[in-house]
Short mmCIF file of C-alpha atoms in Angstrom, two decimals:
data_model
loop_
_atom_site.label_atom_id
_atom_site.label_comp_id
_atom_site.label_asym_id
_atom_site.label_seq_id
_atom_site.Cartn_x
_atom_site.Cartn_y
_atom_site.Cartn_z
CA MET A 1 12.95 3.32 -4.49
CA SER A 2 11.71 2.82 -7.96
CA VAL A 3 7.64 2.09 -8.83
CA ASN A 4 8.17 0.32 -12.49
CA GLY A 5 11.21 1.88 -14.14
CA VAL A 6 9.98 5.50 -13.09
CA GLN A 7 11.63 7.02 -9.70
CA PRO A 8 9.21 9.25 -6.90
CA CYS A 9 10.65 12.52 -5.64
CA LEU A 10 13.28 12.99 -3.09
CA VAL A 11 12.29 14.30 0.01
CA LEU A 12 15.07 17.11 1.24
CA LEU A 13 16.52 16.45 4.16
CA VAL A 14 16.22 20.13 4.34
CA ILE A 15 13.08 22.05 4.95
CA MET A 16 13.07 24.38 2.24
CA THR A 17 10.85 27.73 3.35
CA LEU A 18 7.50 27.27 2.34
CA THR A 19 5.93 30.09 -0.32
CA LEU A 20 2.61 29.34 1.24
CA VAL A 21 1.59 29.77 5.17
CA LEU A 22 0.70 26.50 6.79
CA PRO A 23 -1.92 25.76 9.35
CA GLU A 24 -0.85 24.71 12.60
CA SER A 25 -3.41 21.21 12.61
CA ALA A 26 -1.27 20.81 8.55
CA THR A 27 0.29 17.31 9.62
CA PRO A 28 3.73 16.75 9.25
CA LEU A 29 3.06 14.44 6.71
CA LYS A 30 1.76 17.35 4.57
CA LYS A 31 4.72 19.62 5.44
CA LYS A 32 7.06 16.78 4.05
CA PHE A 33 4.40 16.89 0.36
CA LEU A 34 4.42 20.27 0.32
CA ASN A 35 8.19 20.58 0.14
CA VAL A 36 8.12 17.72 -2.28
CA ILE A 37 5.73 19.84 -4.51
CA LYS A 38 7.82 22.67 -3.99
CA GLN A 39 10.87 20.73 -6.00
CA VAL A 40 8.44 20.07 -8.66
CA ASN A 41 7.18 23.56 -9.03
CA SER A 42 10.64 24.99 -8.64
CA ASP A 43 11.84 23.21 -12.57
CA GLY A 44 8.78 24.72 -13.76
CA PRO A 45 6.57 26.20 -15.13
CA TYR A 46 4.56 22.84 -16.76
CA VAL A 47 1.56 21.90 -19.56
CA GLY A 48 -0.89 19.99 -17.73
CA LEU A 49 -2.20 16.63 -18.98
CA VAL A 50 -5.69 14.89 -17.13
CA THR A 51 -6.71 12.17 -18.81
CA VAL A 52 -9.60 9.67 -17.64
CA ILE A 53 -9.39 6.12 -17.57
CA SER A 54 -6.28 3.01 -17.75
CA SER A 55 -6.93 2.46 -22.10
CA GLU A 56 -6.11 5.99 -22.78
CA GLU A 57 -3.22 5.92 -20.34
CA GLU A 58 -1.66 3.33 -21.91
CA ALA A 59 -2.37 5.11 -25.81
CA PHE A 60 -0.84 7.92 -24.40
CA PHE A 61 2.97 5.78 -22.93
CA ALA A 62 2.58 4.00 -26.44
CA THR A 63 3.72 7.06 -28.35
CA GLU A 64 7.10 6.85 -26.20
CA THR A 65 7.13 10.19 -26.22
CA PHE A 66 6.67 11.33 -21.46
CA LYS A 67 9.87 11.08 -20.74
CA PRO A 68 10.06 11.48 -16.54
CA HIS A 69 12.33 13.80 -15.07
CA GLN A 70 15.26 12.29 -13.57
CA THR A 71 15.49 12.76 -10.27
CA CYS A 72 11.48 13.47 -9.78
CA SER A 73 8.80 11.79 -12.13
CA PHE A 74 6.37 11.55 -9.54
CA VAL A 75 3.80 12.77 -6.47
CA ASP A 76 0.68 11.14 -5.07
CA LEU A 77 -2.14 12.90 -4.21
CA ALA A 78 -5.05 12.06 -2.81
CA GLY A 79 -4.54 9.05 -4.30
CA ARG A 80 -3.98 9.89 -7.90
CA ARG A 81 -0.65 10.52 -9.59
CA PHE A 82 0.84 13.45 -10.99
CA LEU A 83 3.15 11.90 -13.27
CA VAL A 84 6.47 14.10 -14.00
CA GLY A 85 8.15 15.40 -17.08
CA THR A 86 8.56 15.95 -20.56
CA VAL A 87 6.39 16.02 -24.04
CA GLU A 88 8.88 17.05 -26.99
CA GLU A 89 11.01 18.87 -25.16
CA LYS A 90 8.09 20.72 -23.22
CA LYS A 91 8.01 19.54 -19.68
CA VAL A 92 4.41 18.50 -18.19
CA ILE A 93 2.73 16.54 -15.65
CA TYR A 94 0.10 14.36 -16.20
CA VAL A 95 -2.49 12.66 -14.61
CA ARG A 96 -5.41 10.24 -15.11
CA CYS A 97 -8.45 11.97 -12.53
CA GLY A 98 -10.73 8.94 -13.19
CA VAL A 99 -14.81 8.33 -15.01
CA GLY A 100 -17.37 11.14 -14.31
CA MET A 101 -17.66 14.87 -13.54
CA VAL A 102 -16.73 14.73 -10.05
CA ASN A 103 -13.20 13.02 -9.96
CA ALA A 104 -12.43 14.77 -13.30
CA ALA A 105 -12.71 18.43 -11.58
CA ALA A 106 -11.06 17.20 -8.32
CA ALA A 107 -8.00 16.97 -10.64
CA THR A 108 -8.09 19.26 -12.34
CA GLN A 109 -8.66 21.39 -10.03
CA GLN A 110 -6.03 19.67 -7.59
CA MET A 111 -3.43 20.28 -10.78
CA LEU A 112 -4.71 23.39 -11.02
CA ASP A 113 -3.82 24.59 -6.70
CA LEU A 114 -0.31 22.80 -6.77
CA PHE A 115 1.34 22.55 -9.77
CA ASP A 116 2.78 25.26 -11.94
CA VAL A 117 1.02 25.09 -14.75
CA VAL A 118 0.05 27.30 -17.85
CA GLY A 119 -2.87 25.97 -18.94
CA ILE A 120 -4.71 21.98 -18.98
CA ILE A 121 -5.42 20.09 -22.27
CA HIS A 122 -7.46 17.41 -21.29
CA PHE A 123 -7.59 13.97 -23.72
CA GLY A 124 -9.12 10.78 -24.11
CA ILE A 125 -12.34 9.11 -26.29
CA ALA A 126 -15.54 9.74 -26.92
CA GLY A 127 -19.01 8.15 -28.20
CA ASN A 128 -19.79 10.05 -31.51
CA ALA A 129 -23.52 11.73 -31.98
CA ASN A 130 -23.08 13.06 -35.13
CA ASN A 131 -23.47 10.99 -38.36
CA THR A 132 -21.56 13.05 -40.43
CA MET A 133 -17.92 12.17 -38.44
CA SER A 134 -16.52 8.10 -37.66
CA ILE A 135 -14.73 5.98 -35.39
CA GLY A 136 -11.05 6.34 -35.07
CA ASP A 137 -12.10 10.78 -35.84
CA VAL A 138 -9.97 13.39 -33.93
CA LEU A 139 -12.85 16.15 -32.67
CA ILE A 140 -11.03 19.50 -30.96
CA PRO A 141 -14.32 20.91 -29.80
CA LYS A 142 -14.76 24.93 -29.74
CA GLN A 143 -17.78 24.79 -27.35
CA VAL A 144 -18.26 22.29 -24.40
CA ALA A 145 -21.95 21.63 -22.60
CA HIS A 146 -23.14 20.24 -19.50
CA THR A 147 -25.80 18.33 -20.19
CA GLY A 148 -26.63 16.97 -17.29
CA ILE A 149 -28.25 19.70 -15.24
CA TRP A 150 -32.26 19.10 -15.15
CA GLU A 151 -35.03 19.78 -14.20
CA TRP A 152 -38.05 17.25 -13.69
CA VAL A 153 -41.22 17.92 -13.60
CA ASN A 154 -44.39 16.11 -14.17
CA ASN A 155 -46.12 16.06 -18.06
CA ASN A 156 -48.22 19.19 -16.59
CA GLY A 157 -46.14 20.39 -14.50
CA THR A 158 -43.99 24.04 -15.00
CA LEU A 159 -40.23 24.59 -14.74
CA ILE A 160 -39.51 26.38 -12.09
CA SER A 161 -37.33 29.02 -14.20
CA ARG A 162 -36.30 29.05 -17.98
CA ALA A 163 -34.83 26.34 -19.39
CA PHE A 164 -32.12 25.96 -22.09
CA ALA A 165 -34.32 22.95 -24.09
CA GLN A 166 -36.07 20.36 -22.96
CA LEU A 167 -37.11 16.57 -23.46
CA HIS A 168 -40.88 15.37 -23.74
CA PHE A 169 -40.40 11.72 -23.09
CA ASP A 170 -43.58 11.29 -24.53
CA ASN A 171 -42.56 12.06 -28.78
CA TYR A 172 -40.34 9.07 -27.81
CA ASN A 173 -43.52 6.73 -27.36
CA VAL A 174 -44.25 3.78 -29.31
CA PRO A 175 -46.27 3.94 -30.89
CA ARG A 176 -45.49 7.71 -31.33
CA GLY A 177 -48.56 9.80 -29.85
CA GLU A 178 -50.19 6.62 -28.51
CA GLU A 179 -50.14 8.64 -25.08
CA SER A 180 -49.23 10.72 -22.24
CA ASN A 181 -45.29 9.38 -20.92
CA ARG A 182 -45.56 9.75 -16.74
CA LEU A 183 -41.32 10.72 -17.41
CA GLY A 184 -42.63 13.67 -18.50
CA ARG A 185 -40.41 16.04 -19.22
CA ILE A 186 -36.73 17.16 -18.50
CA GLY A 187 -35.75 21.23 -18.58
CA TYR A 188 -32.23 22.08 -19.15
CA PHE A 189 -30.54 24.01 -17.17
CA ALA A 190 -26.65 26.35 -18.33
CA GLU A 191 -24.58 26.06 -15.06
CA GLU A 192 -23.30 28.64 -12.64
CA LEU A 193 -19.75 29.98 -13.30
CA PHE A 194 -17.46 31.39 -10.32
CA SER A 195 -14.15 32.77 -11.80
CA LYS A 196 -10.91 33.92 -9.86
CA SER A 197 -11.77 36.96 -9.72
CA GLY A 198 -14.28 35.97 -7.01
CA LYS A 199 -18.22 36.33 -8.96
CA SER A 200 -20.10 33.89 -9.87
CA ASN A 201 -22.44 34.69 -13.03
CA THR A 202 -25.50 33.72 -11.09
CA ASP A 203 -27.07 36.32 -13.29
CA ARG A 204 -25.59 34.48 -16.95
CA PRO A 205 -25.37 30.71 -16.33
CA LEU A 206 -23.38 29.83 -18.85
CA PHE A 207 -24.70 26.71 -20.83
CA TRP A 208 -21.88 26.77 -23.86
CA ALA A 209 -18.22 26.85 -22.97
CA GLN A 210 -15.32 28.08 -24.66
CA THR A 211 -11.51 26.58 -24.44
CA SER A 212 -9.41 28.82 -24.52
CA GLN A 213 -8.81 30.73 -27.97
CA HIS A 214 -5.16 31.80 -28.41
CA TRP A 215 -4.97 27.41 -28.18
CA PHE A 216 -8.02 26.11 -30.34
CA GLN A 217 -6.61 28.56 -32.69
CA LEU A 218 -3.45 27.16 -32.05
CA ALA A 219 -5.12 23.87 -32.62
CA ALA A 220 -6.55 24.86 -35.91
CA LYS A 221 -3.83 24.26 -38.01
CA LEU A 222 -3.76 20.57 -37.06
CA GLU A 223 -6.95 20.23 -39.71
CA GLY A 224 -6.47 17.24 -41.76
CA THR A 225 -3.90 16.03 -40.04
CA GLU A 226 -3.22 11.81 -41.16
CA LEU A 227 -5.36 10.22 -38.12
CA ASP A 228 -4.29 5.87 -37.80
CA ARG A 229 -6.60 3.64 -39.84
CA CYS A 230 -5.17 0.23 -38.40
CA LEU A 231 -4.14 -0.88 -34.58
CA ASN A 232 -2.17 -3.81 -36.61
CA LEU A 233 -2.82 -6.14 -39.50
CA SER A 234 -5.33 -7.84 -39.19
CA PHE A 235 -7.60 -4.34 -37.53
CA CYS A 236 -8.24 -1.77 -40.19
CA LEU A 237 -11.31 1.09 -39.94
CA VAL A 238 -12.91 0.79 -42.72
CA ARG A 239 -12.90 4.46 -43.95
CA LYS A 240 -9.60 7.15 -43.38
CA PRO A 241 -10.41 9.07 -39.75
CA LYS A 242 -10.07 12.38 -40.28
CA LEU A 243 -9.39 15.59 -37.34
CA THR A 244 -11.97 18.28 -37.30
CA VAL A 245 -11.15 21.17 -34.93
CA GLY A 246 -14.20 23.48 -34.49
CA LEU A 247 -18.20 21.35 -33.16
CA LYS A 248 -19.86 21.35 -30.05
CA LEU A 249 -19.40 18.56 -27.08
CA SER A 250 -21.66 17.46 -24.42
CA THR A 251 -21.36 16.09 -21.11
CA ALA A 252 -22.73 15.00 -18.54
CA ASN A 253 -22.86 11.57 -15.75
CA ILE A 254 -24.62 9.33 -18.55
CA PHE A 255 -23.28 6.41 -20.46
CA VAL A 256 -25.07 7.83 -23.78
CA ASP A 257 -26.26 4.55 -25.19
CA ASN A 258 -29.42 4.80 -26.86
CA ALA A 259 -30.00 6.08 -30.13
CA ALA A 260 -33.13 9.00 -29.77
CA TYR A 261 -30.95 10.26 -27.10
CA ARG A 262 -28.15 10.45 -29.10
CA GLU A 263 -30.34 11.56 -31.58
CA PHE A 264 -31.88 14.32 -29.37
CA LEU A 265 -28.79 15.48 -28.43
CA PHE A 266 -27.60 16.04 -31.67
CA GLN A 267 -30.99 18.22 -32.94
CA THR A 268 -32.05 19.58 -30.20
CA PHE A 269 -27.54 20.98 -29.12
CA GLN A 270 -25.84 20.27 -32.79
CA VAL A 271 -23.00 18.34 -30.47
CA SER A 272 -21.24 15.68 -32.28
CA ALA A 273 -19.61 13.78 -29.38
CA VAL A 274 -20.57 12.50 -25.91
CA ASP A 275 -18.79 12.13 -22.64
CA MET A 276 -18.29 12.39 -18.88
CA GLU A 277 -15.39 14.27 -17.62
CA SER A 278 -14.42 17.47 -20.78
CA SER A 279 -17.04 19.92 -19.04
CA ALA A 280 -15.53 19.83 -15.65
CA VAL A 281 -12.47 19.99 -17.03
CA VAL A 282 -13.18 23.37 -19.68
CA MET A 283 -15.06 24.85 -16.55
CA THR A 284 -12.93 23.93 -13.99
CA SER A 285 -10.40 25.50 -15.48
CA LEU A 286 -11.82 28.55 -16.72
CA SER A 287 -13.29 29.66 -13.67
CA ASN A 288 -8.95 29.39 -11.74
CA GLY A 289 -8.18 31.69 -15.54
CA PHE A 290 -5.89 29.05 -16.90
CA PRO A 291 -5.75 28.23 -20.36
CA VAL A 292 -8.03 24.73 -21.79
CA ILE A 293 -8.33 22.35 -24.33
CA VAL A 294 -10.62 19.24 -24.79
CA ILE A 295 -9.11 16.31 -27.74
CA ARG A 296 -11.26 13.86 -27.98
CA ALA A 297 -11.18 10.38 -30.74
CA LEU A 298 -14.36 9.03 -31.50
CA SER A 299 -14.88 5.27 -30.29
CA ASP A 300 -17.78 4.67 -30.48
CA LEU A 301 -21.18 4.99 -32.17
CA ALA A 302 -22.98 6.05 -28.63
CA GLY A 303 -25.82 3.82 -29.15
CA GLY A 304 -26.60 5.04 -32.89
CA GLN A 305 -24.86 0.92 -34.52
CA GLU A 306 -27.53 -1.85 -34.89
CA GLY A 307 -26.68 -4.20 -32.16
CA GLN A 308 -24.50 -3.76 -29.54
CA ASN A 309 -22.26 -1.20 -28.78
CA GLU A 310 -18.96 -2.51 -30.08
CA ILE A 311 -16.87 -0.02 -27.53
CA GLY A 312 -13.93 -1.85 -26.52
CA ILE A 313 -13.04 -3.07 -29.77
CA PHE A 314 -12.85 0.45 -31.47
CA ARG A 315 -11.02 2.22 -28.50
CA PRO A 316 -7.63 1.33 -28.46
CA LEU A 317 -7.29 2.98 -31.87
CA ALA A 318 -9.63 5.75 -30.34
CA ALA A 319 -7.67 6.25 -27.80
CA LEU A 320 -4.41 6.51 -29.65
CA ASN A 321 -5.44 8.81 -31.99
CA ALA A 322 -6.07 11.31 -29.85
CA ALA A 323 -2.91 10.81 -27.76
CA LYS A 324 -0.79 11.27 -30.90
CA THR A 325 -2.60 14.47 -31.39
CA VAL A 326 -2.32 15.73 -27.89
CA VAL A 327 1.71 15.07 -28.42
CA ARG A 328 1.58 16.96 -32.49
CA PHE A 329 -0.25 19.41 -30.06
CA ILE A 330 2.76 20.28 -27.68
CA ARG A 331 4.80 20.07 -30.63
CA LEU A 332 2.91 23.07 -31.64
CA LEU A 333 3.06 25.41 -28.25
CA PRO A 334 6.18 27.35 -26.99
CA LYS A 335 8.95 26.31 -24.51
CA PHE A 336 7.19 28.38 -21.52
CA ALA A 337 9.84 30.36 -19.26
CA ALA A 338 11.19 29.44 -16.05
CA ARG A 339 8.81 31.82 -13.47
CA HIS A 340 11.71 32.24 -11.11
#
């Protein structure tokens, strides 16, 4: 039975031999799913695609480049739907992870654990933290940081370890310097990265995670690509968007819509975009030893605008520019040979 014209994976009547040993506690349902996943993987490998929200998903399908697999086009796992198909004749598995770092890391780990993928392309929209960039621009960052690991102390408190950077709230008092701020200050700390070798970098925490060098170099060929300026005949951006390969992006479980914090992030970390998922996808991919790249389009000014944030107006156009860039990047990838 089809769902919205998409055919689910068929469970084979003949029980296939599994490549992994199931615990005795595994239920028949789990065994059934593992058989389906093995069926999917027999046609791999795939490029993993991870996006976040429904508008990004709609933009991706609006490119009309995704072609579902004829017999095994999706697998439902833990509430998420993993779509199986091709883009530009390259085999892909796509999932919408949901908002926030926990969702992003969980979906990425599911993708890497269960499916035969060669790497992860993460894409969507982001807030603009760089005044030299504009709504609709696409950023493919070289470095991504998790700027949500804080130690929060009073003004007279002492950070228990060395912070990568600090935010003093009394620097933003109005009038400035009037008195001490009870919010005190926070220190930003690096993240512990666990690797496939089974070791963590406790002694050398990682603040800036690098996207995969060979994919980043491939993406550099896209710089200068023409992007959409108009969503329709009546809605166009004032300035033509541009695609930039490089710069930095920060991630935290915070939707930034505050001019002062936006300025702090740019001045302190030199980040050009802010979002709520990219660092989680990058760190999870790197921990497992898989290539990863991030493609984000700027949909709002993260609080730098005058008046109300108009993310709803610009979101569809930004999401479409990100999705079209993903398609162009997939076009550059080689066809990956079957592992069987």
